[in-house]
XYZ file of C-alpha atoms in Angstrom:
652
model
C -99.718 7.921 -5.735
C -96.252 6.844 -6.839
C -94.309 4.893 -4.622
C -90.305 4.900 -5.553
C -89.293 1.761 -4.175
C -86.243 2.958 -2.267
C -89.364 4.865 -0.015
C -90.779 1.172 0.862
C -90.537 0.640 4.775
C -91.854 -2.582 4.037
C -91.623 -5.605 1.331
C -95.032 -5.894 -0.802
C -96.681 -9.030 -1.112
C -99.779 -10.238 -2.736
C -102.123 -8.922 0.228
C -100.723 -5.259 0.086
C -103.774 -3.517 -1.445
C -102.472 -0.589 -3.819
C -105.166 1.957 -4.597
C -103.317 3.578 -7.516
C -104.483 3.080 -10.827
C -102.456 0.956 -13.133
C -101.182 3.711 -15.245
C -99.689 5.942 -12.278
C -97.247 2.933 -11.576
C -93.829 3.594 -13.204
C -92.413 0.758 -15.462
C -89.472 0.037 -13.261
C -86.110 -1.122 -15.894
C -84.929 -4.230 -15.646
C -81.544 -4.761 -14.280
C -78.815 -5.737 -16.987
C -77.477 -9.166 -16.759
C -74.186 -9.362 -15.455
C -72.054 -9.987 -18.646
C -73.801 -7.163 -20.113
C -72.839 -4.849 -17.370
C -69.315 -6.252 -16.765
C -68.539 -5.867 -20.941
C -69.982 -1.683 -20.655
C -67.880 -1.266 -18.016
C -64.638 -2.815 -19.916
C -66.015 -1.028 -23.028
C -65.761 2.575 -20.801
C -62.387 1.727 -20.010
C -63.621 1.221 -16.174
C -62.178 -1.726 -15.400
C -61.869 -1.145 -11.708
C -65.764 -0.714 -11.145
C -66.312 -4.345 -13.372
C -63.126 -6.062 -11.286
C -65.187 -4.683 -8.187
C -68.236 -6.052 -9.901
C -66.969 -9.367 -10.103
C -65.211 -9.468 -6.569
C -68.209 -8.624 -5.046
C -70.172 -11.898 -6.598
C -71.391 -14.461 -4.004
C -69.359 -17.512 -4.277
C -70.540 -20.803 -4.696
C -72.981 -19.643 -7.542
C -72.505 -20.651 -11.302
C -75.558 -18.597 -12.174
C -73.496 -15.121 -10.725
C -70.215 -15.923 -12.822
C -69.041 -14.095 -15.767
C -69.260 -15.901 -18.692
C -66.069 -16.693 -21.288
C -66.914 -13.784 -23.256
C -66.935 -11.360 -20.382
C -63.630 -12.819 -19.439
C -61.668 -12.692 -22.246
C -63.492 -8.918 -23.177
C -61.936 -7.703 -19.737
C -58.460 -9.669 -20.657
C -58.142 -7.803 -23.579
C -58.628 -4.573 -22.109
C -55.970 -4.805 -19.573
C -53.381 -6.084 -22.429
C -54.040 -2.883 -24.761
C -53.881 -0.724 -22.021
C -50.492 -2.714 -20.333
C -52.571 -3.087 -16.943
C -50.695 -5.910 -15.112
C -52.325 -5.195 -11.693
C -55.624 -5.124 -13.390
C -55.068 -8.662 -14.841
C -53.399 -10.221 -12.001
C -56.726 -9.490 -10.353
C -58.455 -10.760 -13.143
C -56.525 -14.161 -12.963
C -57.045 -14.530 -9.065
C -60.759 -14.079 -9.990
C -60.453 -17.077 -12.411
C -58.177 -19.560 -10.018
C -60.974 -18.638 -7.062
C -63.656 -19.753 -9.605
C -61.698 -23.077 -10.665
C -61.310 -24.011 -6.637
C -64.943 -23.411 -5.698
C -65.377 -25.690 -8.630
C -68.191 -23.114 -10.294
C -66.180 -23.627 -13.446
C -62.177 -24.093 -14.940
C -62.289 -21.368 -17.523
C -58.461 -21.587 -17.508
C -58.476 -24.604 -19.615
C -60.147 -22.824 -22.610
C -57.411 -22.267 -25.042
C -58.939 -18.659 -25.712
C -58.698 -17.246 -22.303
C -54.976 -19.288 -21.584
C -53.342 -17.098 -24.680
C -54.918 -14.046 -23.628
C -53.508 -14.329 -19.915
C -50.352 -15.529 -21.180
C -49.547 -12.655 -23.763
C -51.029 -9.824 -20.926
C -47.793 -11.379 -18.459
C -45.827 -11.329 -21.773
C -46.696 -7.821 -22.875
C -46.004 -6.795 -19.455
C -42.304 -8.001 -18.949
C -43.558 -10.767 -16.948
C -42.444 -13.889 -18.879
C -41.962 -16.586 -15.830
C -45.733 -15.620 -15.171
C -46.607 -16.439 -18.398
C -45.059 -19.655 -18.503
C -46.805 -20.332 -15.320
C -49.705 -19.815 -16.716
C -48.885 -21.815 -19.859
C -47.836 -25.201 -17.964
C -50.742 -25.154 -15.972
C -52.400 -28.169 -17.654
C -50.218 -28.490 -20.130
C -49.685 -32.272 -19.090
C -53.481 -33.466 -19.061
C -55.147 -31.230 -21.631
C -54.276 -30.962 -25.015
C -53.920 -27.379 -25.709
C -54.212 -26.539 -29.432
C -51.532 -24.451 -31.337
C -52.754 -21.112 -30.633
C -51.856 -21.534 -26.744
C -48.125 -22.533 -27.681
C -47.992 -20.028 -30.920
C -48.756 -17.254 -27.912
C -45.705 -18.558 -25.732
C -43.552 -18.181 -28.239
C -44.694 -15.030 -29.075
C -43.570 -13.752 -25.364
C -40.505 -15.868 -25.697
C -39.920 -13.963 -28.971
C -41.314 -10.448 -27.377
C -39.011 -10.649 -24.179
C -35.774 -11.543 -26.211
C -35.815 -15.296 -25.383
C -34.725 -16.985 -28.931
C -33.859 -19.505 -27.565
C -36.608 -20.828 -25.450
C -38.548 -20.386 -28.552
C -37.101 -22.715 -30.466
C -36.845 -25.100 -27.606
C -40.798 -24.606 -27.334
C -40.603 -25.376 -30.615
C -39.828 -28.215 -30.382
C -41.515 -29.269 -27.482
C -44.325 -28.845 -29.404
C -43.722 -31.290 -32.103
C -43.084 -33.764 -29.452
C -46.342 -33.535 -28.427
C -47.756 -33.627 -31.744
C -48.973 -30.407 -32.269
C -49.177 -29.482 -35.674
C -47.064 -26.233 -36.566
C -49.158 -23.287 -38.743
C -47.855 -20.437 -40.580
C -47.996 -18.584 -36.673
C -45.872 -21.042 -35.532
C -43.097 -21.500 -38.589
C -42.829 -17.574 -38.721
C -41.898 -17.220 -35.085
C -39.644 -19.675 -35.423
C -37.696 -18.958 -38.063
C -37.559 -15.141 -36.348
C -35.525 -16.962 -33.237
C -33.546 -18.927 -36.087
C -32.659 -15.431 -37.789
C -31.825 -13.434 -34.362
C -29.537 -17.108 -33.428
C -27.966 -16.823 -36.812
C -29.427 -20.877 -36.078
C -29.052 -21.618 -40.524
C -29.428 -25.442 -39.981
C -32.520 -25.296 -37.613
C -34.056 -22.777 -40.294
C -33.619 -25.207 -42.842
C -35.417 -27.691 -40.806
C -38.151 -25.819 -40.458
C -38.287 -24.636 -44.335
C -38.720 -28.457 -45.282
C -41.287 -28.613 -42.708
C -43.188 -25.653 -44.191
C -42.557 -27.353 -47.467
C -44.376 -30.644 -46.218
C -47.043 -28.819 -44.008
C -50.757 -29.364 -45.657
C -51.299 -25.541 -45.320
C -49.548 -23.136 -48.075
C -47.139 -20.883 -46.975
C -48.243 -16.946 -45.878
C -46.566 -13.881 -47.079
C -45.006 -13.593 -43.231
C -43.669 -16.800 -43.762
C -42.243 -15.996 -46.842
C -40.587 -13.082 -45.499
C -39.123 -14.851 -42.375
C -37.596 -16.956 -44.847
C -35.762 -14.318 -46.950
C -34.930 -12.342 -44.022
C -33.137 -15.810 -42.101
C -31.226 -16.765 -45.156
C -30.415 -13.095 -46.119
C -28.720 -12.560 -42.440
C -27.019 -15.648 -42.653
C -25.263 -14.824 -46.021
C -27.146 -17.586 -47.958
C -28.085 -15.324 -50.732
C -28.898 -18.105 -53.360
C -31.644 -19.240 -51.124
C -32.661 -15.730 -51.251
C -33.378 -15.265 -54.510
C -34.717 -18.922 -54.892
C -37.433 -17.743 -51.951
C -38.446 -14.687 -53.628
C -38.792 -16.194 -57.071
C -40.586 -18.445 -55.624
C -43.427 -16.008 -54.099
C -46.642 -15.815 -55.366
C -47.078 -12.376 -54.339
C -44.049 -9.982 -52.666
C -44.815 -6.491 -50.467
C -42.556 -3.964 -49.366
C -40.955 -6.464 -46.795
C -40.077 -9.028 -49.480
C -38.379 -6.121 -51.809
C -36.268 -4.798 -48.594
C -35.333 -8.406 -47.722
C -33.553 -8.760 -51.133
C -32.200 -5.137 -51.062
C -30.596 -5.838 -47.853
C -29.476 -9.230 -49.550
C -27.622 -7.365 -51.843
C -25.954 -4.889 -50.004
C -24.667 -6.924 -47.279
C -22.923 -8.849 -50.565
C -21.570 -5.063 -51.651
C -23.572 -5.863 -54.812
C -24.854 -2.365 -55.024
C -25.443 -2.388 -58.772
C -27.790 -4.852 -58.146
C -29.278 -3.558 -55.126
C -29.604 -0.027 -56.970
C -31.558 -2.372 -60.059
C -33.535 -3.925 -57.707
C -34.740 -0.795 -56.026
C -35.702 0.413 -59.688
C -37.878 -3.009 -60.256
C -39.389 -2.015 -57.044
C -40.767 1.032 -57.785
C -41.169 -0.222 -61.394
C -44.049 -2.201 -59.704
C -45.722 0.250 -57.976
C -44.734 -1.171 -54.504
C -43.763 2.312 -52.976
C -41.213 1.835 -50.201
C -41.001 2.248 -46.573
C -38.462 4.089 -44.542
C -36.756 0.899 -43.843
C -36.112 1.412 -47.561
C -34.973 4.500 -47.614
C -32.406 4.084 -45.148
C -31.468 0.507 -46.718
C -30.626 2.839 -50.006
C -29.361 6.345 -48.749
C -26.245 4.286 -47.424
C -25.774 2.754 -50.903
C -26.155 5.842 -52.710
C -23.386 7.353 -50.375
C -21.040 4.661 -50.836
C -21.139 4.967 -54.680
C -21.660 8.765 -54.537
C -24.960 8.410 -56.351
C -26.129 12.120 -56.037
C -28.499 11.421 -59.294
C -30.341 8.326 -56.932
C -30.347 9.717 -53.725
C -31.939 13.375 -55.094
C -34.678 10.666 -56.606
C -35.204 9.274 -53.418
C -35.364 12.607 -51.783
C -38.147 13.439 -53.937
C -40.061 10.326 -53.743
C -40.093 11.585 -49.796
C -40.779 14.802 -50.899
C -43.987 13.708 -53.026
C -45.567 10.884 -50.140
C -46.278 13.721 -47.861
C -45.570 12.023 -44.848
C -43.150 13.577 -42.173
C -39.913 10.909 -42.357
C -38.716 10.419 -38.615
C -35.509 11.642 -37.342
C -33.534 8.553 -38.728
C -34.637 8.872 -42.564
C -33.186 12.711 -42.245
C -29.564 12.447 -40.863
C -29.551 9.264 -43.487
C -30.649 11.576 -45.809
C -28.045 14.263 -44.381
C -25.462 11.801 -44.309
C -25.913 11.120 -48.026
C -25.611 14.540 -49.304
C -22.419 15.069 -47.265
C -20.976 11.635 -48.557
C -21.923 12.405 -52.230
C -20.133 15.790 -51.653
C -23.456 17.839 -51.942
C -22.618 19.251 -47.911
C -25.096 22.432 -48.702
C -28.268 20.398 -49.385
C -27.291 18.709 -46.091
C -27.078 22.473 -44.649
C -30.923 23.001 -45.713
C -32.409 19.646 -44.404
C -30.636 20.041 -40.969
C -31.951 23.869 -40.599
C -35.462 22.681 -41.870
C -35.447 20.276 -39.125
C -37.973 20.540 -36.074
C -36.016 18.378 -33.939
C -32.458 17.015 -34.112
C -30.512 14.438 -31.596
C -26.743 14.450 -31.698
C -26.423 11.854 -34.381
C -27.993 15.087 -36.441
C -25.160 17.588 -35.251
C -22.271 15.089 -35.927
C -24.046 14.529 -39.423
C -23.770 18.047 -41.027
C -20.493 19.085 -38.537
C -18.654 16.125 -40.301
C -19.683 17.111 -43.820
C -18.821 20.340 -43.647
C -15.129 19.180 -42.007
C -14.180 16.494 -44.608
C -15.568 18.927 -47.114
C -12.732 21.236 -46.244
C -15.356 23.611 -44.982
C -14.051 23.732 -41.323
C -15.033 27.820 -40.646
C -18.649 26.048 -41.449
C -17.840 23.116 -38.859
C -16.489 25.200 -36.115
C -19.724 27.550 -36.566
C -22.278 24.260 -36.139
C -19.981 23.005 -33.482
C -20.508 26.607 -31.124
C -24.333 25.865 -32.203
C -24.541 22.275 -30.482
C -23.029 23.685 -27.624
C -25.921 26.531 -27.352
C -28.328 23.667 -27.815
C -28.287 22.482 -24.564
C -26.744 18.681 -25.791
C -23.083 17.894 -25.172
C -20.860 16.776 -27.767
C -19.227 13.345 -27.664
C -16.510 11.412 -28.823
C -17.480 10.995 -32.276
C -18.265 14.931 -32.757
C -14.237 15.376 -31.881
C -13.021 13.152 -34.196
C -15.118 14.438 -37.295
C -13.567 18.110 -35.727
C -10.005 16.529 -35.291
C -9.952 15.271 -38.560
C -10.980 17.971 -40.303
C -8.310 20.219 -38.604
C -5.482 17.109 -39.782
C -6.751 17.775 -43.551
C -7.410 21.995 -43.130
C -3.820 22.153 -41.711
C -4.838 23.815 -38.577
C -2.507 22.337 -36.395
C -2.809 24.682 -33.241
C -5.970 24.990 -33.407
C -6.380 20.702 -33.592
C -4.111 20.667 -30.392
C -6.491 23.142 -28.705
C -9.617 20.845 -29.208
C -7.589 17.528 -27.956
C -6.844 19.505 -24.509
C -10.597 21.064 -24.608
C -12.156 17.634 -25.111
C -10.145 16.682 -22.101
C -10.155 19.415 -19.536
C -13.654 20.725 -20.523
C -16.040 17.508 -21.571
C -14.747 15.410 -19.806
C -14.336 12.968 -22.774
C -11.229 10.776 -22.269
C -9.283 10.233 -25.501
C -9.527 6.761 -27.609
C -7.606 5.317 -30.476
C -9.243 7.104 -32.879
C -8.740 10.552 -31.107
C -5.122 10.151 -30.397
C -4.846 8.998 -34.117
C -6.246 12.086 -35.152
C -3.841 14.010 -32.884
C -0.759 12.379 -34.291
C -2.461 12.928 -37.373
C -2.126 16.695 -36.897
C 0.795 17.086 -35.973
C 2.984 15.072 -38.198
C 0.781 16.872 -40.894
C 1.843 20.262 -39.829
C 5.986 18.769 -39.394
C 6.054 18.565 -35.815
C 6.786 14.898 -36.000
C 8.793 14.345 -33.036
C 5.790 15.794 -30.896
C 3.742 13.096 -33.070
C 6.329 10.424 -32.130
C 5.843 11.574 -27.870
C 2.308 11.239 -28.260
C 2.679 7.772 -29.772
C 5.197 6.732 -26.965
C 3.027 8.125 -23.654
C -0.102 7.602 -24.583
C -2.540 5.034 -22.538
C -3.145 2.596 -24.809
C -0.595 0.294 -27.319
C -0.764 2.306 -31.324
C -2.250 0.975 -34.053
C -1.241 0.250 -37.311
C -3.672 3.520 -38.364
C -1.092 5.327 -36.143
C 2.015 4.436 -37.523
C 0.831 4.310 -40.696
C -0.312 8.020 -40.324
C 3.383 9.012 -39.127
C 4.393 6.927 -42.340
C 2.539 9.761 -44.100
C 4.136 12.638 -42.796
C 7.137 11.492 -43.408
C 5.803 11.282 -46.669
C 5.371 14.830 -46.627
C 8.087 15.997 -45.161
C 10.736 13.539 -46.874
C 11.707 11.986 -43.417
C 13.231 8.617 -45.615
C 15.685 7.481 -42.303
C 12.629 7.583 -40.012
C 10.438 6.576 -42.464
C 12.282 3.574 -42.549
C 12.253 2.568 -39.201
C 8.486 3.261 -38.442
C 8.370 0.806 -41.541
C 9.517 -1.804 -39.715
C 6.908 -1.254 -37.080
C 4.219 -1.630 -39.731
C 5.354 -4.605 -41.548
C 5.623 -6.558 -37.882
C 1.659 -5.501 -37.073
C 0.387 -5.134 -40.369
C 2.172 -7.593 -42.473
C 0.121 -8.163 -45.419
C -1.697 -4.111 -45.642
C -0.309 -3.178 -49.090
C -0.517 -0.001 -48.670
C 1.978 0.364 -45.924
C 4.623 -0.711 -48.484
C 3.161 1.431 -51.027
C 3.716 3.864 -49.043
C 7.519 3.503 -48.678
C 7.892 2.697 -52.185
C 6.001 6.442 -52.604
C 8.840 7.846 -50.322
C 11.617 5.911 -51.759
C 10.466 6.784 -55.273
C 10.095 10.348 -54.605
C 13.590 11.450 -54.306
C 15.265 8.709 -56.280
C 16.061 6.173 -54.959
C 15.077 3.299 -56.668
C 16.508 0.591 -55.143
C 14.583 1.262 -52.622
C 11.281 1.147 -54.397
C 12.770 -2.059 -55.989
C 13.347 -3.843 -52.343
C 10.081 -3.100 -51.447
C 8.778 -4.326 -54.507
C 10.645 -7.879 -53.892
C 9.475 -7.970 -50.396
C 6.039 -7.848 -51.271
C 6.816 -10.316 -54.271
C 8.166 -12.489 -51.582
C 5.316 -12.141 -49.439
C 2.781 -12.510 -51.793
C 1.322 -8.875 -51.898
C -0.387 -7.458 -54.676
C -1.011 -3.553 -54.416
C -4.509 -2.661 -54.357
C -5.862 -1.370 -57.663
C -6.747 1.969 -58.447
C -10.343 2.506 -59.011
C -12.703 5.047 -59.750
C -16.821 5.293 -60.575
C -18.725 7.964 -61.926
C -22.515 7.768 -62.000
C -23.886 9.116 -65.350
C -27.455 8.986 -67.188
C -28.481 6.501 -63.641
C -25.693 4.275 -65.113
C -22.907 3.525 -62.468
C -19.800 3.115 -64.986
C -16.050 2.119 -63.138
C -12.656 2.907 -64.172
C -9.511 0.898 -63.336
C -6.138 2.415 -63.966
C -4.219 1.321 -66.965
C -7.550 0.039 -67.998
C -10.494 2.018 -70.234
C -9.420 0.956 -73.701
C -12.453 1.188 -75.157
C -13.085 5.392 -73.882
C -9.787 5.374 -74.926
C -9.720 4.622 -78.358
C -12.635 6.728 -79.492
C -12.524 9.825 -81.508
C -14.107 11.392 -78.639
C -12.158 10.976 -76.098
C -9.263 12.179 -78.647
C -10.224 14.961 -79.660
C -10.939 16.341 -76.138
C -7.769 15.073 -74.714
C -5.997 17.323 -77.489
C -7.489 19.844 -77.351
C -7.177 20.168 -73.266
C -3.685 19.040 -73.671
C -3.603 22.177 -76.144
C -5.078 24.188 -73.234
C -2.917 22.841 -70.320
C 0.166 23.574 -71.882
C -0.854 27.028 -72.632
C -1.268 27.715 -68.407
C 2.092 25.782 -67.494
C 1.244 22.432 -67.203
C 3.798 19.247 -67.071
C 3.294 15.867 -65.531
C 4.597 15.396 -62.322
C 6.188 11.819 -63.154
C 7.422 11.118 -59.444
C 4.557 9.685 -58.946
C 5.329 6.704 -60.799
C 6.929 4.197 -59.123
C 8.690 3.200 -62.425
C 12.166 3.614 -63.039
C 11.774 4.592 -66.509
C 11.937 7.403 -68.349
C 10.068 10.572 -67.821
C 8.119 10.334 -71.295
C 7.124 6.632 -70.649
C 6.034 8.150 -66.884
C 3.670 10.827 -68.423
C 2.072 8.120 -70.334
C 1.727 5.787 -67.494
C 0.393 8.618 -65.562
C -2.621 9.342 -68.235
C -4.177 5.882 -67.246
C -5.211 6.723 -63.670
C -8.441 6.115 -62.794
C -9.473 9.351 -61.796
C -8.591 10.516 -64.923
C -10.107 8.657 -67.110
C -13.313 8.862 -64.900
C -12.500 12.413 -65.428
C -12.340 11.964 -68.847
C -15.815 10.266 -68.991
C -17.792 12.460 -67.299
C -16.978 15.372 -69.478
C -17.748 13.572 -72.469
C -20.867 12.503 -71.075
C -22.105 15.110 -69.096
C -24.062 18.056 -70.203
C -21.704 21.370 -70.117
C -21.714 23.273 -67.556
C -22.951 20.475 -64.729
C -20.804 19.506 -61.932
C -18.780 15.808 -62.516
C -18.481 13.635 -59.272
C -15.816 10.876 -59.035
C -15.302 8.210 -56.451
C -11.717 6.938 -55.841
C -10.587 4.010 -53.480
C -7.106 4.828 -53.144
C -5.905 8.653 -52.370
C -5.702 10.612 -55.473
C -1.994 10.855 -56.781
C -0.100 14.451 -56.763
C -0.207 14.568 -60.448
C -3.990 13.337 -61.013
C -4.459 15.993 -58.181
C -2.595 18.665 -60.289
C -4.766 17.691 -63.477
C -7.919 18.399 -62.186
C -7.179 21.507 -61.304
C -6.205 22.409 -64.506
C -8.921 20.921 -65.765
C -11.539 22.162 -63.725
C -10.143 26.079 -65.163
C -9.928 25.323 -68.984
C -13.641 23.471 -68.904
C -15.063 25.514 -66.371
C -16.364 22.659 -64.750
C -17.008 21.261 -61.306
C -15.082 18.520 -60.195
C -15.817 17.110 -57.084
C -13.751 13.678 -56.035
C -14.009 11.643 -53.340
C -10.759 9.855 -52.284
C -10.351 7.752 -49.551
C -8.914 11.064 -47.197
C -11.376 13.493 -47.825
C -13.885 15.599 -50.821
C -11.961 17.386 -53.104
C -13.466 20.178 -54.886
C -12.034 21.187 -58.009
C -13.553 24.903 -59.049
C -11.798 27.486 -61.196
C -8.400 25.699 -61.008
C -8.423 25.361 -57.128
C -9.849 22.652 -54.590
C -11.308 22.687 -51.422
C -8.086 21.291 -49.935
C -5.945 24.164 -50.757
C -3.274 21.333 -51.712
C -2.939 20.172 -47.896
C -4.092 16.164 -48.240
């Protein structure tokens, strides 16, 4: 007969007489030992039933205690899964234990770090400090214990108690590691602290073990955000081995420097070496591409997306939309925003701004009605891409109407930029003295952006008298902005009057004002080449660049063409202007590209100044007798030169 023993009424002892044979009694299991049981339970995930567990253990009894392992096991659960209540339980257990005296598992550097990075982890950083002075004064805790307070220091935003842990620790003679330095120089970097990051470099320097690749990186990235850029290339020369981290750490070097040659060289070394990238990369480089209007880079990068299969997040896409629409390529833009699965705002004002300073604002208007359906509400920087590209389209009722709607409908109240785009619009379309009431009633004091844009429409509208006086206002806020009094001198010099332009010309002589260089780049065969006007002797004088600028000379002629020489700001005579004019960078940019380029393909210029009436004229021209695509970028808006018209329809 078999007896279960949950069926005993009785306890047996050695006089109970059993009758059954040996083999009819059941081999009962043993019970599991309580660390085993306590580290299947954390194992599960249940780490209510092995808290319970361990609450329910009589006290008093060293034998019925969870061991270290069982501790820190159950520590680490509650940290990956975030479970503070869990752990506080936990930690309760552990102070219980220390008071019965049973044991003082709280000294043991192992289980100290854990509990202090779960209170960390968990937002809970005076805990964790708790935790970490308890003993701190009698036991000497070894560098992992202060390695994970700085960690939470670090994790919870508190630079500077890092470094002032830091410290603390070298008072006490604990020897920094490569944990240690890295964190560190992290609360140096985030501090912008250069000094105290140099003190720490000669102590990594002097320290017996050899610097890690994290430290390495910490140390590029702190003198790279602090502008020390010699100490960034002496770092990563100095590497034994560099990943992706090191490679972005000098990309961002060189960018922050506007060395974008460089950083465009040192993305090709990169890739050279079979590092790959990471989308920290990508949107590092997208940016630089855009500035430079690389579209020959930034298509490379697209494919090198294209070809990792991976899905790049939200943030590598509107860079990647934002770089098509800077480099004047607003369709591909189109396609990656209407391949997208998901799209945030930043995604709508991306490819509704390209479109708009693309001249394209039928396209904007249509993607603006779109957002709305969306269910996500515009905001302040979706108007001004809209406002702006209703100041360059010309569509000056229809610029007024969004102001109001923004207003009355979205609630959005106007800022500097928006009222600037207002006054924008309407001195554009000659209604300057409703520019001028806007100025005068609205909320906040103008800018110089302002008055400079009312500058320009008097510009356009050959307002000299009132040109003159919103001069004034200029000069006294912007004193030393050269183009303000370029832009007078422009007015002055386009109906005559030269003494004008040659006051204005004194007063910046007297002022010490040199006027900003014209300057133009054109990317060709992954070679960035620049252009400054009066400059490119060398393109000049070859038999190339002669016999095409006859022969389109030739060709111009023949459809009516003649320099428009009021753009010089010269007064000299109208043969000497025409020659003067030929020198502009945009031109000879121009000029490059077709010799350069395969026929047929589309030429895309950069300018940082706004492309002169003339030069403007020219490419027209041009773009009909080559039958070429120009596209420039000016510092206004795209131009897009097609069949001897642009995108701008000649309103810029």
């Amino acid at each position: 007969m078999v007896i279960p023993a949950i069926s005993l009424s009785t306890p047996i002892t050695a006089s109970t007489n059993l009758t059954s044979s040996p083999s009819s009694v059941p081999k009962l299991p043993k019970p599991k030992p309580l660390n085993s049981t306590l580290k299947s339970l954390t194992k599960s995930g249940k780490l209510d039933d092995a808290l319970r567990l361990i609450e329910s253990l009589p006290p008093k009894s060293a034998a019925a205690e969870p061991d270290l392992g069982a501790y820190v096991s159950l520590l680490h659960s509650c940290i990956s899964r975030r479970s503070l209540e869990h752990g506080q339980r936990l930690y309760l257990q552990l102070l219980l234990s220390r008071e019965r005296g049973t044991h003082n598992l709280l000294n043991n550097p192992t289980l100290k770090s854990k509990l202090i990075t779960l209170y960390s982890v968990c937002g809970r950083i005076d805990e964790a400090r708790r935790v970490f002075e308890d003993g701190i004064e009698t036991e000497n805790f070894p560098q992992s214990v202060w390695v994970a307070m700085a960690i939470g220091y670090s994790r919870n935003g508190c630079s500077k108690d890092v470094l002032v842990l830091y410290c603390d620790m070298l008072c006490r003679f604990v020897r920094p590691g490569n944990f240690a330095f890295s964190i560190a120089l992290k609360s140096c970097t985030k501090l912008f602290e250069l000094q105290v990051g140099r003190v720490i470099h000669g102590q990594i320097v002097k320290a017996n073990e050899d610097p890690d690749q994290v430290v390495y990186n910490s140390l590029l990235r702190l003198y790279a955000e602090c502008g020390c850029f010699e100490d960034v290339l002496r770092v990563f020369d100095e590497m034994p081995e560099r990943d992706i981290a090191s490679w972005n750490s000098l990309i961002g070097g060189y960018v922050r420097r506007d060395q974008l040659l460089e950083a465009f060289d040192t993305f090709r070394r990169m890739q050279g070496e079979g590092v790959g990238f990471t989308w920290v990369t990508l949107t590092t480089m997208l940016p630089v591409c855009a500035r430079v209007t690389s579209l020959y880079k930034g298509k490379e990068i697209h494919a090198q997306i294209v070809k990792s299969k991976t899905i790049p997040d939200l943030f590598v896409l509107n860079s990647l939309m934002d770089m098509y629409v800077k480099c004047g390529a607003v369709d591909y833009s189109g396609r990656i925003f209407g391949g997208m699965k998901s799209k945030d705002l930043t995604s709508w004002n991306t490819v509704l701004s390209g479109y708009a300073i693309n001249g394209l604002m039928t396209k904007a208007m249509g993607f603006f009605d779109e957002l709305l359906d969306s269910g996500l509400c515009p905001d302040g920087i979706t108007f001004v891409a809209l406002l702006s590209g209703c100041s360059h389209a010309g569509l000056t009722n229809e610029g007024q109407a969004l102001f109001d709607k923004m207003k009355t409908e979205f609630g959005i109240s106007p800022s500097l930029e928006h009222y600037a785009c207002l006054v924008d619009i309407l001195g554009r379309g000659g209604r300057i003295k409703e520019a001028m009431e806007v100025v005068k009633n609205m909320p906040m004091k103008p800018t110089g952006s302002i008055w400079g844009s009312l500058l320009n429409s008097c510009r356009l509208h050959g307002k000299v008298p009132l040109a003159e006086n919103i001069s004034k206002r200029l000069f006294e806020l912007e004193p030393n902005n050269p183009g303000n009094y370029v832009m007078l001198s422009n007015i002055y010099a386009s109906v005559g009057l030269w003494e004008g332009v040659n006051m204005v010309r004194e007063m910046m002589e007297k002022r010490g004002i040199k006027k900003e260089a014209g300057c133009s780049w054109i990317q060709v065969k992954n070679r960035l080449h620049t252009f400054v006007a009066g400059g490119g002797f060398e393109l000049r004088s070859s038999n190339d660049y002669k016999t095409l600028w006859d022969e389109l000379e030739e060709a111009m002629k023949a459809v009516g063409y003649a320099p428009d020489t009021r753009v010089v700001l010269h007064d000299i005579n109208d043969v000497m202007k025409a020659t003067w004019v030929c020198g502009h960078s945009e031109r000879l940019a121009t000029m490059f590209g077709l010799i350069h380029t395969g026929s047929g393909l589309p030429i895309r210029i950069t300018k940082n100044l706004r492309v002169c009436v003339d030069c403007h004229s020219w490419m027209k021209i041009v773009s009909e007798v080559t039958g070429r695509l120009i596209v420039l970028r000016d510092t206004n808006r795209f131009h897009h030169f097609d069949k001897g018209n642009c995108s701008c329809k000649d309103y810029w």
